Short mmCIF file of C-alpha atoms in Angstrom, two decimals:
data_model
loop_
_atom_site.label_atom_id
_atom_site.label_comp_id
_atom_site.label_asym_id
_atom_site.label_seq_id
_atom_site.Cartn_x
_atom_site.Cartn_y
_atom_site.Cartn_z
CA MET Z 1440 107.95 -174.62 -13.52
CA PRO Z 1441 104.94 -172.16 -14.50
CA VAL Z 1442 105.63 -169.30 -17.21
CA ILE Z 1443 104.87 -166.34 -15.38
CA PHE Z 1444 104.04 -164.58 -18.30
CA PRO Z 1445 101.07 -166.69 -20.02
CA LYS Z 1446 100.80 -166.65 -24.16
CA TRP Z 1447 97.48 -164.34 -24.18
CA THR Z 1448 99.57 -161.71 -21.81
CA ASN Z 1449 101.33 -161.05 -25.54
CA GLN Z 1450 98.63 -159.63 -26.62
CA LEU Z 1451 98.57 -157.11 -23.63
CA PRO Z 1452 100.50 -154.00 -24.59
CA PHE Z 1453 97.25 -154.43 -27.71
CA LEU Z 1454 94.60 -154.64 -25.50
CA ILE Z 1455 95.25 -151.14 -23.31
CA ALA Z 1456 96.41 -149.15 -26.71
CA ALA Z 1457 93.04 -150.04 -28.31
CA GLY Z 1458 90.90 -149.83 -24.83
CA LEU Z 1459 92.40 -146.23 -23.51
CA ALA Z 1460 91.78 -145.08 -27.80
CA LEU Z 1461 88.48 -146.60 -27.46
CA ALA Z 1462 87.93 -144.61 -23.61
CA GLY Z 1463 89.70 -141.60 -25.28
CA GLY Z 1464 87.86 -141.57 -28.63
CA ALA Z 1465 84.82 -141.40 -26.13
CA VAL Z 1466 85.93 -138.84 -23.87
CA THR Z 1467 86.61 -136.71 -26.47
CA ALA Z 1468 83.81 -137.75 -28.70
CA GLY Z 1469 81.97 -137.03 -24.98
CA VAL Z 1470 83.67 -133.53 -24.75
CA THR Z 1471 83.27 -132.13 -28.35
CA TYR Z 1472 79.37 -132.83 -28.18
CA TYR Z 1473 78.57 -131.68 -25.18
CA PHE Z 1474 80.73 -128.95 -24.07
CA THR Z 1475 79.65 -126.28 -26.48
CA PRO Z 1476 77.13 -123.42 -26.57
CA LYS Z 1477 75.15 -125.71 -29.00
CA TYR Z 1478 73.92 -127.87 -26.50
CA SER Z 1479 74.62 -125.86 -22.77
CA ARG Z 1480 72.11 -122.82 -24.23
CA VAL Z 1481 70.16 -124.40 -27.65
CA GLY Z 1482 67.41 -125.01 -26.24
CA TYR Z 1483 67.25 -122.32 -23.09
CA GLU Z 1484 63.97 -121.86 -21.82
CA PRO Z 1485 63.11 -120.39 -18.91
CA ILE Z 1486 60.08 -120.15 -17.17
CA GLN Z 1487 59.19 -116.67 -17.46
CA PRO Z 1488 57.15 -114.22 -14.67
CA VAL Z 1489 54.53 -113.58 -16.98
CA PRO Z 1490 52.56 -116.20 -19.51
CA PHE Z 1491 53.98 -113.48 -22.75
CA SER Z 1492 53.24 -115.15 -25.95
CA HIS Z 1493 55.22 -114.46 -28.65
CA ALA Z 1494 53.31 -116.34 -30.97
CA VAL Z 1495 50.07 -114.51 -29.63
CA HIS Z 1496 52.00 -110.97 -30.21
CA ALA Z 1497 53.63 -111.14 -33.56
CA GLY Z 1498 52.62 -113.92 -34.88
CA GLN Z 1499 48.98 -113.76 -34.94
CA LEU Z 1500 48.36 -110.17 -34.43
CA GLY Z 1501 51.13 -110.05 -36.52
CA MET Z 1502 52.70 -106.92 -34.68
CA ASP Z 1503 55.86 -104.85 -35.12
CA CYS Z 1504 59.30 -106.05 -33.27
CA ARG Z 1505 59.82 -102.26 -32.53
CA TYR Z 1506 56.12 -102.12 -30.66
CA CYS Z 1507 57.68 -103.50 -28.48
CA HIS Z 1508 61.81 -103.35 -28.44
CA THR Z 1509 61.61 -100.19 -29.24
CA THR Z 1510 65.82 -99.11 -28.64
CA VAL Z 1511 66.66 -102.33 -30.75
CA GLU Z 1512 67.52 -99.84 -34.41
CA LYS Z 1513 69.49 -97.08 -31.65
CA SER Z 1514 71.52 -98.84 -29.31
CA TRP Z 1515 73.24 -101.02 -28.39
CA PHE Z 1516 71.22 -102.68 -26.58
CA SER Z 1517 67.89 -104.67 -26.95
CA ASN Z 1518 64.67 -103.42 -24.40
CA ILE Z 1519 62.35 -105.27 -23.36
CA PRO Z 1520 59.21 -103.43 -22.62
CA SER Z 1521 57.95 -101.63 -19.92
CA ALA Z 1522 54.86 -102.87 -18.34
CA SER Z 1523 53.29 -98.90 -19.38
CA THR Z 1524 53.87 -101.18 -23.16
CA CYS Z 1525 51.69 -103.38 -22.26
CA MET Z 1526 49.42 -101.33 -21.17
CA ASN Z 1527 48.91 -99.69 -23.78
CA CYS Z 1528 46.11 -102.36 -25.03
CA HIS Z 1529 45.78 -104.42 -21.97
CA ASN Z 1530 43.69 -101.79 -20.34
CA GLN Z 1531 41.09 -102.98 -22.16
CA VAL Z 1532 42.34 -106.55 -23.22
CA LEU Z 1533 41.56 -109.18 -20.72
CA LYS Z 1534 42.17 -106.19 -17.88
CA ASP Z 1535 41.03 -108.28 -15.56
CA ASP Z 1536 43.15 -111.55 -16.85
CA PRO Z 1537 44.40 -112.83 -13.41
CA ARG Z 1538 47.97 -113.86 -15.80
CA LEU Z 1539 48.41 -109.93 -16.15
CA ALA Z 1540 47.98 -109.61 -12.46
CA LEU Z 1541 52.14 -108.83 -12.14
CA VAL Z 1542 51.98 -106.67 -15.45
CA ARG Z 1543 49.06 -104.52 -13.44
CA GLU Z 1544 50.68 -104.02 -10.19
CA SER Z 1545 53.97 -103.03 -12.15
CA ALA Z 1546 52.09 -100.46 -14.01
CA THR Z 1547 50.88 -98.92 -11.07
CA ASN Z 1548 53.67 -99.09 -8.58
CA GLY Z 1549 56.81 -99.14 -11.08
CA VAL Z 1550 57.70 -102.40 -9.95
CA PRO Z 1551 59.97 -104.10 -12.91
CA ILE Z 1552 58.49 -107.62 -13.64
CA PRO Z 1553 61.23 -109.70 -13.54
CA TRP Z 1554 61.83 -111.16 -17.03
CA VAL Z 1555 64.20 -114.14 -16.96
CA GLN Z 1556 67.11 -112.92 -19.83
CA ILE Z 1557 67.43 -116.08 -22.20
CA HIS Z 1558 70.58 -114.48 -24.98
CA ARG Z 1559 73.00 -113.38 -22.87
CA VAL Z 1560 76.45 -113.19 -25.21
CA PRO Z 1561 79.94 -113.14 -22.64
CA ASP Z 1562 80.37 -109.93 -21.35
CA TYR Z 1563 83.52 -109.24 -22.84
CA VAL Z 1564 81.29 -109.49 -26.40
CA TYR Z 1565 80.11 -105.98 -27.44
CA PHE Z 1566 77.09 -106.98 -29.54
CA ASN Z 1567 75.40 -103.87 -30.85
CA HIS Z 1568 71.66 -104.59 -32.22
CA SER Z 1569 71.21 -101.44 -34.20
CA VAL Z 1570 74.13 -101.30 -36.56
CA HIS Z 1571 73.29 -104.78 -37.88
CA VAL Z 1572 69.57 -103.86 -37.45
CA ARG Z 1573 70.23 -101.06 -39.35
CA ARG Z 1574 71.53 -103.06 -41.67
CA GLY Z 1575 69.41 -105.44 -43.06
CA ILE Z 1576 70.59 -108.37 -40.95
CA SER Z 1577 67.22 -109.92 -39.37
CA CYS Z 1578 66.07 -110.86 -35.67
CA VAL Z 1579 65.66 -114.23 -37.30
CA GLU Z 1580 69.06 -115.06 -38.03
CA CYS Z 1581 69.99 -114.83 -33.94
CA HIS Z 1582 66.52 -115.25 -32.34
CA GLY Z 1583 64.88 -117.98 -34.95
CA ARG Z 1584 61.06 -118.10 -35.82
CA VAL Z 1585 60.21 -115.92 -32.24
CA ASP Z 1586 56.53 -115.39 -33.99
CA GLN Z 1587 55.72 -118.52 -33.89
CA MET Z 1588 57.27 -119.35 -30.20
CA ASP Z 1589 54.35 -119.48 -27.09
CA GLU Z 1590 57.73 -119.48 -24.96
CA VAL Z 1591 60.26 -118.31 -26.03
CA HIS Z 1592 63.40 -120.46 -26.50
CA HIS Z 1593 67.24 -120.08 -27.75
CA VAL Z 1594 67.58 -121.47 -31.29
CA GLN Z 1595 71.28 -120.32 -32.35
CA SER Z 1596 74.13 -121.10 -30.10
CA LEU Z 1597 75.82 -117.34 -30.18
CA THR Z 1598 78.98 -118.78 -30.28
CA MET Z 1599 82.06 -116.74 -31.92
CA ALA Z 1600 82.29 -119.27 -34.58
CA PHE Z 1601 78.54 -118.24 -35.31
CA CYS Z 1602 79.13 -114.80 -35.82
CA LEU Z 1603 82.04 -115.08 -37.82
CA ASN Z 1604 80.42 -117.32 -39.77
CA CYS Z 1605 78.30 -114.16 -41.09
CA HIS Z 1606 80.29 -111.63 -40.52
CA ARG Z 1607 82.79 -113.67 -43.59
CA ASP Z 1608 79.76 -113.97 -46.07
CA PRO Z 1609 77.09 -110.82 -45.01
CA ALA Z 1610 76.20 -111.23 -48.41
CA ALA Z 1611 74.25 -114.46 -47.47
CA PHE Z 1612 72.24 -112.97 -45.06
CA ILE Z 1613 71.52 -109.75 -45.56
CA ARG Z 1614 67.76 -108.52 -46.68
CA PRO Z 1615 66.35 -104.85 -47.44
CA GLU Z 1616 65.95 -103.64 -44.04
CA SER Z 1617 61.97 -103.15 -44.50
CA LYS Z 1618 61.94 -106.88 -43.59
CA VAL Z 1619 64.48 -107.20 -41.11
CA THR Z 1620 61.37 -107.37 -38.17
CA ASP Z 1621 59.75 -109.74 -40.89
CA LEU Z 1622 60.91 -113.10 -39.44
CA GLY Z 1623 59.18 -115.31 -41.99
CA TRP Z 1624 59.83 -112.99 -45.42
CA GLN Z 1625 61.28 -114.31 -47.76
CA TRP Z 1626 63.16 -113.59 -51.81
CA ASN Z 1627 60.39 -115.82 -53.34
CA THR Z 1628 58.21 -119.01 -52.20
CA ASN Z 1629 60.90 -120.98 -54.64
CA ALA Z 1630 63.75 -121.68 -53.10
CA ASP Z 1631 66.45 -121.60 -56.11
CA VAL Z 1632 65.47 -118.32 -57.14
CA ALA Z 1633 65.38 -117.66 -53.53
CA ALA Z 1634 69.04 -118.42 -53.21
CA GLU Z 1635 69.73 -116.72 -56.60
CA MET Z 1636 67.98 -113.68 -55.80
CA GLN Z 1637 70.20 -113.63 -52.86
CA ALA Z 1638 73.44 -113.53 -53.89
CA THR Z 1639 72.30 -110.96 -56.38
CA ASN Z 1640 71.35 -108.19 -53.84
CA GLY Z 1641 73.33 -110.12 -51.00
CA VAL Z 1642 76.36 -108.20 -52.59
CA LYS Z 1643 74.94 -105.53 -53.88
CA PHE Z 1644 73.39 -104.92 -50.40
CA VAL Z 1645 76.85 -105.30 -48.57
CA HIS Z 1646 78.24 -103.18 -51.27
CA ASP Z 1647 75.94 -100.41 -50.85
CA TRP Z 1648 75.44 -100.14 -47.59
CA ARG Z 1649 79.30 -100.21 -47.38
CA VAL Z 1650 78.43 -103.03 -44.90
CA GLN Z 1651 82.29 -103.91 -43.25
CA SER Z 1652 81.33 -107.25 -40.90
CA LEU Z 1653 84.98 -106.62 -38.92
CA GLN Z 1654 86.85 -109.80 -38.87
CA ASN Z 1655 89.18 -107.98 -35.65
CA CYS Z 1656 89.23 -109.44 -32.36
CA SER Z 1657 88.70 -105.34 -31.50
CA ALA Z 1658 85.42 -104.95 -33.51
CA CYS Z 1659 83.66 -107.39 -30.67
CA HIS Z 1660 86.36 -107.51 -27.78
CA ARG Z 1661 87.51 -104.20 -26.13
CA MET P 1413 87.71 -157.44 -24.35
CA ARG P 1414 84.40 -157.94 -24.34
CA TYR P 1415 83.29 -156.72 -20.87
CA VAL P 1416 85.18 -153.36 -21.83
CA LEU P 1417 83.37 -152.63 -24.69
CA LEU P 1418 80.14 -153.96 -22.72
CA ILE P 1419 81.41 -151.21 -19.64
CA LEU P 1420 81.72 -148.56 -22.87
CA LEU P 1421 78.63 -148.94 -24.40
CA THR P 1422 77.18 -148.74 -20.79
CA MET P 1423 78.55 -145.68 -20.49
CA VAL P 1424 78.21 -143.68 -23.36
CA ALA P 1425 74.07 -145.07 -23.01
CA VAL P 1426 74.27 -144.05 -19.67
CA VAL P 1427 75.93 -140.39 -20.72
CA PHE P 1428 73.75 -140.29 -23.53
CA GLY P 1429 70.64 -140.80 -20.92
CA ILE P 1430 71.08 -138.40 -19.03
CA ALA P 1431 72.51 -135.52 -21.22
CA GLY P 1432 70.26 -135.62 -24.05
CA LEU P 1433 70.82 -134.27 -27.56
CA ARG P 1434 71.54 -130.86 -28.22
CA GLY P 1435 68.52 -128.70 -28.42
CA HIS P 1436 66.76 -130.27 -26.34
CA LEU P 1437 64.76 -127.17 -24.46
CA SER P 1438 65.52 -126.69 -21.33
CA ARG P 1439 64.36 -124.70 -17.75
CA LYS P 1440 67.63 -124.43 -16.29
CA PRO P 1441 70.10 -121.86 -17.09
CA PRO P 1442 72.90 -122.78 -19.94
CA VAL P 1443 75.53 -124.00 -17.12
CA GLU P 1444 79.38 -122.15 -18.37
CA ILE P 1445 81.74 -124.69 -18.85
CA ILE P 1446 84.64 -122.23 -19.25
CA PRO P 1447 83.25 -118.98 -17.10
CA ASP P 1448 86.68 -117.09 -16.95
CA MET P 1449 85.85 -112.98 -17.35
CA ASN P 1450 82.33 -114.38 -19.39
CA ARG P 1451 79.89 -112.42 -16.31
CA GLN P 1452 82.07 -109.49 -15.36
CA PHE P 1453 81.43 -107.17 -12.42
CA LYS P 1454 79.72 -104.49 -14.49
CA LEU P 1455 76.59 -102.89 -14.81
CA ARG P 1456 74.48 -103.67 -17.27
CA PRO P 1457 71.35 -102.44 -18.56
CA GLU P 1458 67.31 -103.37 -17.13
CA ALA P 1459 69.24 -106.16 -14.27
CA ALA P 1460 68.81 -106.03 -11.04
CA ASP P 1461 71.59 -105.23 -8.48
CA ASN P 1462 71.80 -102.72 -5.18
CA PHE P 1463 74.38 -100.18 -6.58
CA PHE P 1464 71.87 -97.83 -6.72
CA ALA P 1465 68.94 -97.65 -3.83
CA ASN P 1466 66.26 -98.88 -5.83
CA ASP P 1467 68.06 -101.56 -7.08
CA HIS P 1468 68.48 -101.18 -10.88
CA THR P 1469 70.92 -100.97 -13.00
CA SER P 1470 68.80 -98.51 -15.28
CA GLN P 1471 68.26 -94.51 -13.62
CA LEU P 1472 65.58 -91.87 -14.65
CA PRO P 1473 67.93 -88.75 -15.07
CA PRO P 1474 68.19 -86.97 -11.90
CA PRO P 1475 66.05 -84.72 -11.62
CA GLY P 1476 67.01 -80.83 -13.63
CA THR P 1477 68.85 -82.72 -15.67
CA ILE P 1478 69.33 -81.65 -19.04
CA PRO P 1479 71.06 -85.36 -22.18
CA ARG P 1480 72.95 -84.42 -24.39
CA SER P 1481 71.56 -84.15 -27.49
CA ARG P 1482 72.14 -82.79 -30.84
CA PRO P 1483 69.40 -80.27 -32.22
CA ILE P 1484 66.35 -81.21 -34.15
CA GLN P 1485 65.97 -79.45 -37.39
CA THR P 1486 62.75 -77.67 -37.63
CA LEU P 1487 61.91 -74.86 -40.26
CA SER P 1488 62.64 -72.68 -37.83
CA GLY P 1489 65.80 -73.67 -37.30
CA PRO P 1490 67.38 -75.90 -34.88
CA VAL P 1491 65.52 -76.73 -31.48
CA TYR P 1492 67.01 -78.16 -28.50
CA PRO P 1493 64.97 -80.06 -27.09
CA TYR P 1494 64.61 -78.51 -23.89
CA GLU P 1495 63.51 -76.13 -25.50
CA ASP P 1496 59.06 -74.67 -25.45
CA ALA P 1497 59.01 -75.21 -28.96
CA PRO P 1498 55.90 -76.16 -31.03
CA VAL P 1499 58.33 -79.56 -31.63
CA ASN P 1500 58.66 -80.87 -28.38
CA THR P 1501 55.36 -80.04 -26.89
CA GLY P 1502 53.42 -78.60 -30.12
CA PHE P 1503 52.19 -75.92 -28.51
CA ILE P 1504 53.06 -72.29 -30.15
CA THR P 1505 55.44 -70.78 -27.54
CA GLY P 1506 54.73 -69.60 -24.33
CA THR P 1507 50.69 -70.54 -24.87
CA THR P 1508 48.75 -73.19 -24.41
CA ASN P 1509 47.41 -72.95 -28.85
CA PHE P 1510 48.17 -75.74 -30.56
CA VAL P 1511 50.17 -75.14 -33.50
CA ALA P 1512 48.30 -75.80 -36.23
CA THR P 1513 51.43 -77.43 -38.48
CA ASN P 1514 54.39 -79.61 -38.77
CA PRO P 1515 57.30 -77.93 -37.47
CA LEU P 1516 59.51 -80.44 -39.57
CA PRO P 1517 59.95 -80.03 -43.56
CA VAL P 1518 57.51 -82.69 -45.16
CA THR P 1519 59.82 -84.05 -46.86
CA PRO P 1520 59.37 -87.75 -48.92
CA ALA P 1521 61.98 -89.34 -46.65
CA LEU P 1522 59.90 -87.87 -43.39
CA LEU P 1523 57.27 -89.56 -44.31
CA GLN P 1524 58.42 -92.79 -45.60
CA GLN P 1525 59.63 -92.51 -42.27
CA GLY P 1526 56.61 -91.41 -40.67
CA ARG P 1527 54.48 -94.52 -42.18
CA GLU P 1528 57.12 -96.59 -40.76
CA GLN P 1529 56.73 -95.84 -37.25
CA PHE P 1530 53.09 -95.71 -37.81
CA GLU P 1531 53.01 -99.66 -39.46
CA ILE P 1532 54.90 -100.29 -36.14
CA PHE P 1533 52.77 -98.02 -33.48
CA CYS P 1534 49.71 -97.72 -34.65
CA THR P 1535 48.15 -99.88 -37.39
CA PRO P 1536 47.72 -102.66 -34.47
CA CYS P 1537 44.73 -100.13 -33.73
CA HIS P 1538 44.12 -97.22 -36.63
CA GLY P 1539 44.48 -99.88 -38.98
CA ALA P 1540 46.73 -100.09 -41.98
CA LEU P 1541 44.49 -97.09 -43.46
CA GLY P 1542 44.27 -95.70 -40.40
CA ASP P 1543 40.62 -96.22 -41.10
CA GLY P 1544 40.31 -97.71 -37.32
CA ASN P 1545 40.31 -101.24 -38.70
CA GLY P 1546 42.65 -102.12 -36.58
CA ILE P 1547 43.58 -106.03 -36.42
CA THR P 1548 42.50 -105.21 -32.29
CA LYS P 1549 38.93 -104.24 -33.75
CA LYS P 1550 39.18 -107.88 -35.47
CA LEU P 1551 39.09 -108.80 -32.78
CA GLY P 1552 37.02 -107.41 -31.27
CA VAL P 1553 38.93 -106.65 -27.35
CA MET P 1554 37.98 -102.80 -28.13
CA PRO P 1555 35.46 -100.68 -27.46
CA SER P 1556 36.27 -98.09 -30.02
CA VAL P 1557 38.85 -97.08 -31.91
CA ALA P 1558 39.61 -93.22 -33.47
CA ASN P 1559 38.96 -93.56 -37.53
CA LEU P 1560 41.42 -91.19 -38.51
CA HIS P 1561 39.30 -90.18 -41.37
CA ASP P 1562 36.88 -88.78 -39.15
CA PRO P 1563 36.45 -84.52 -40.33
CA ARG P 1564 36.84 -84.41 -36.33
CA ILE P 1565 40.52 -85.32 -37.03
CA VAL P 1566 40.99 -84.39 -40.16
CA ASP P 1567 40.50 -80.39 -38.63
CA MET P 1568 42.80 -81.32 -35.68
CA ALA P 1569 46.22 -79.23 -35.76
CA ASP P 1570 49.28 -81.13 -36.18
CA GLY P 1571 49.82 -79.21 -32.38
CA GLU P 1572 46.70 -81.94 -31.32
CA ILE P 1573 47.66 -84.87 -32.70
CA PHE P 1574 51.42 -84.10 -31.00
CA ASN P 1575 49.81 -84.19 -27.90
CA THR P 1576 47.53 -86.80 -28.10
CA ILE P 1577 50.11 -89.84 -29.53
CA THR P 1578 52.49 -87.97 -26.52
CA HIS P 1579 50.22 -88.27 -23.30
CA GLY P 1580 47.46 -90.00 -24.65
CA LYS P 1581 43.51 -89.39 -24.73
CA ASN P 1582 40.66 -90.88 -23.80
CA LEU P 1583 42.01 -94.85 -23.43
CA MET P 1584 44.60 -94.50 -25.61
CA GLY P 1585 48.16 -95.17 -24.23
CA ALA P 1586 50.56 -92.47 -24.29
CA TYR P 1587 53.45 -93.39 -26.36
CA GLY P 1588 55.80 -90.61 -25.58
CA PRO P 1589 57.82 -93.12 -23.77
CA THR P 1590 58.75 -94.93 -26.42
CA VAL P 1591 58.58 -92.51 -29.93
CA PRO P 1592 60.80 -89.64 -30.20
CA VAL P 1593 60.12 -86.90 -31.10
CA GLN P 1594 60.86 -86.69 -35.09
CA ASP P 1595 59.04 -89.66 -35.09
CA ARG P 1596 56.27 -87.99 -33.92
CA TRP P 1597 56.01 -85.24 -36.24
CA ALA P 1598 56.92 -88.38 -38.92
CA ILE P 1599 54.15 -89.75 -38.20
CA ILE P 1600 51.87 -86.70 -38.08
CA ALA P 1601 53.15 -85.95 -41.75
CA TYR P 1602 52.13 -89.50 -42.44
CA VAL P 1603 48.95 -89.43 -41.59
CA ARG P 1604 47.83 -86.08 -43.22
CA ALA P 1605 48.67 -88.08 -45.83
CA LEU P 1606 46.75 -91.28 -45.14
CA GLN P 1607 43.68 -88.34 -44.94
CA LEU P 1608 43.95 -86.93 -48.20
CA SER P 1609 44.30 -90.13 -50.59
CA TRP P 1610 40.90 -90.45 -48.81
CA LEU P 1611 39.46 -86.67 -49.11
CA GLY P 1612 41.07 -85.79 -52.63
CA SER P 1613 39.14 -85.92 -56.01
CA THR P 1614 40.28 -86.04 -59.39
CA ASN P 1615 40.40 -82.06 -59.99
CA ASP P 1616 43.37 -82.13 -57.28
CA LEU P 1617 45.10 -83.83 -60.50
CA PRO P 1618 47.63 -82.34 -62.29
CA PRO P 1619 45.72 -81.23 -65.80
CA ASP P 1620 47.83 -84.03 -67.89
CA LEU P 1621 47.40 -86.74 -65.41
CA ARG P 1622 43.28 -86.26 -64.69
CA ALA P 1623 43.28 -86.24 -69.13
CA ALA P 1624 44.83 -89.54 -67.91
CA LEU P 1625 42.34 -91.39 -65.75
CA LYS P 1626 39.24 -90.08 -67.82
#
């Protein structure tokens, strides 16, 4: 009479367990790696209706961020400039360029340019731009080197962990208020000296400006 | 076992091949894996929405309404933004004559504020020194930019400069919509300081400083 369970079946429970562990591990690794804004949001680079280059305007021409984003210091919301702001220069510069047709049209008839929003936190997050830029947190901390981007893309994950990373230790990120829109600014070209100056001045700024960097839920969620 | 491993590796390779690395540039809008309350039924600024007739969420105030506001502290007392006062219009009240001097108290803080605002809004064309040598001149993209040290502008009433900033002049656009009233007066105070720095002579210095220069 042949055996019902040949000898190799002794290994079967082990094989099944090993297989499940491997598959489970792969799925866990996949979810950890992919199911996060670090994957889903970072690198988002939509095609904008007008091929506006921040690298040219903020980088090459050295224009301040606040020339266009005027409300960033006063409001929770950082505005997109109206077409009339563009026309302050583009009534003369590239005034017949076809790439700017939509801007001229918008400035004439008042229909907004349908810019595509890139950075957008969930609606239950009440992020306030003004309180950050008025207390020495630079644009670059969340938006990256926009002054080097021809087309803007999403650089940081803007997850809650990202926010808390700074809220737990603002002294490591805070900088002089006048350098907030100077995206490439450093304390010193020597990284060690810069780190030391950041450490000493950071603590000082946090104390002097009474930076609270709240970590309670209702600071951001209400 | 070998086959199981092979299948697993193939699947990992396929997922990796399709999904790619974190941070790769993508034209597609982000997928919200657990959307829950991420996007709520409320109006956010500068968005498209058909609640209002013109399909924007950001609306201009209805005609005839006055925004809630705080008064501006001028030399002649507090002034609200709706009042016909030099600080709001650049004109002497009830006339069309430009006000000669800055209605705000000129303090070091105002000059500092003026410098900051000047460097944001004015330097691209007028240059950091106000001499008309901004980046637009260097690139040769603007036919003419005023030199703020020109006697015509040095002799101009403060109110007229305010009027120019607010409404623009010739090819210069209007900065009234983007630069608030206080910032405009701060810019004017700073422009005056810039002009003084060019017009001044050693005779303006106190005697001890003048002696130190010689």
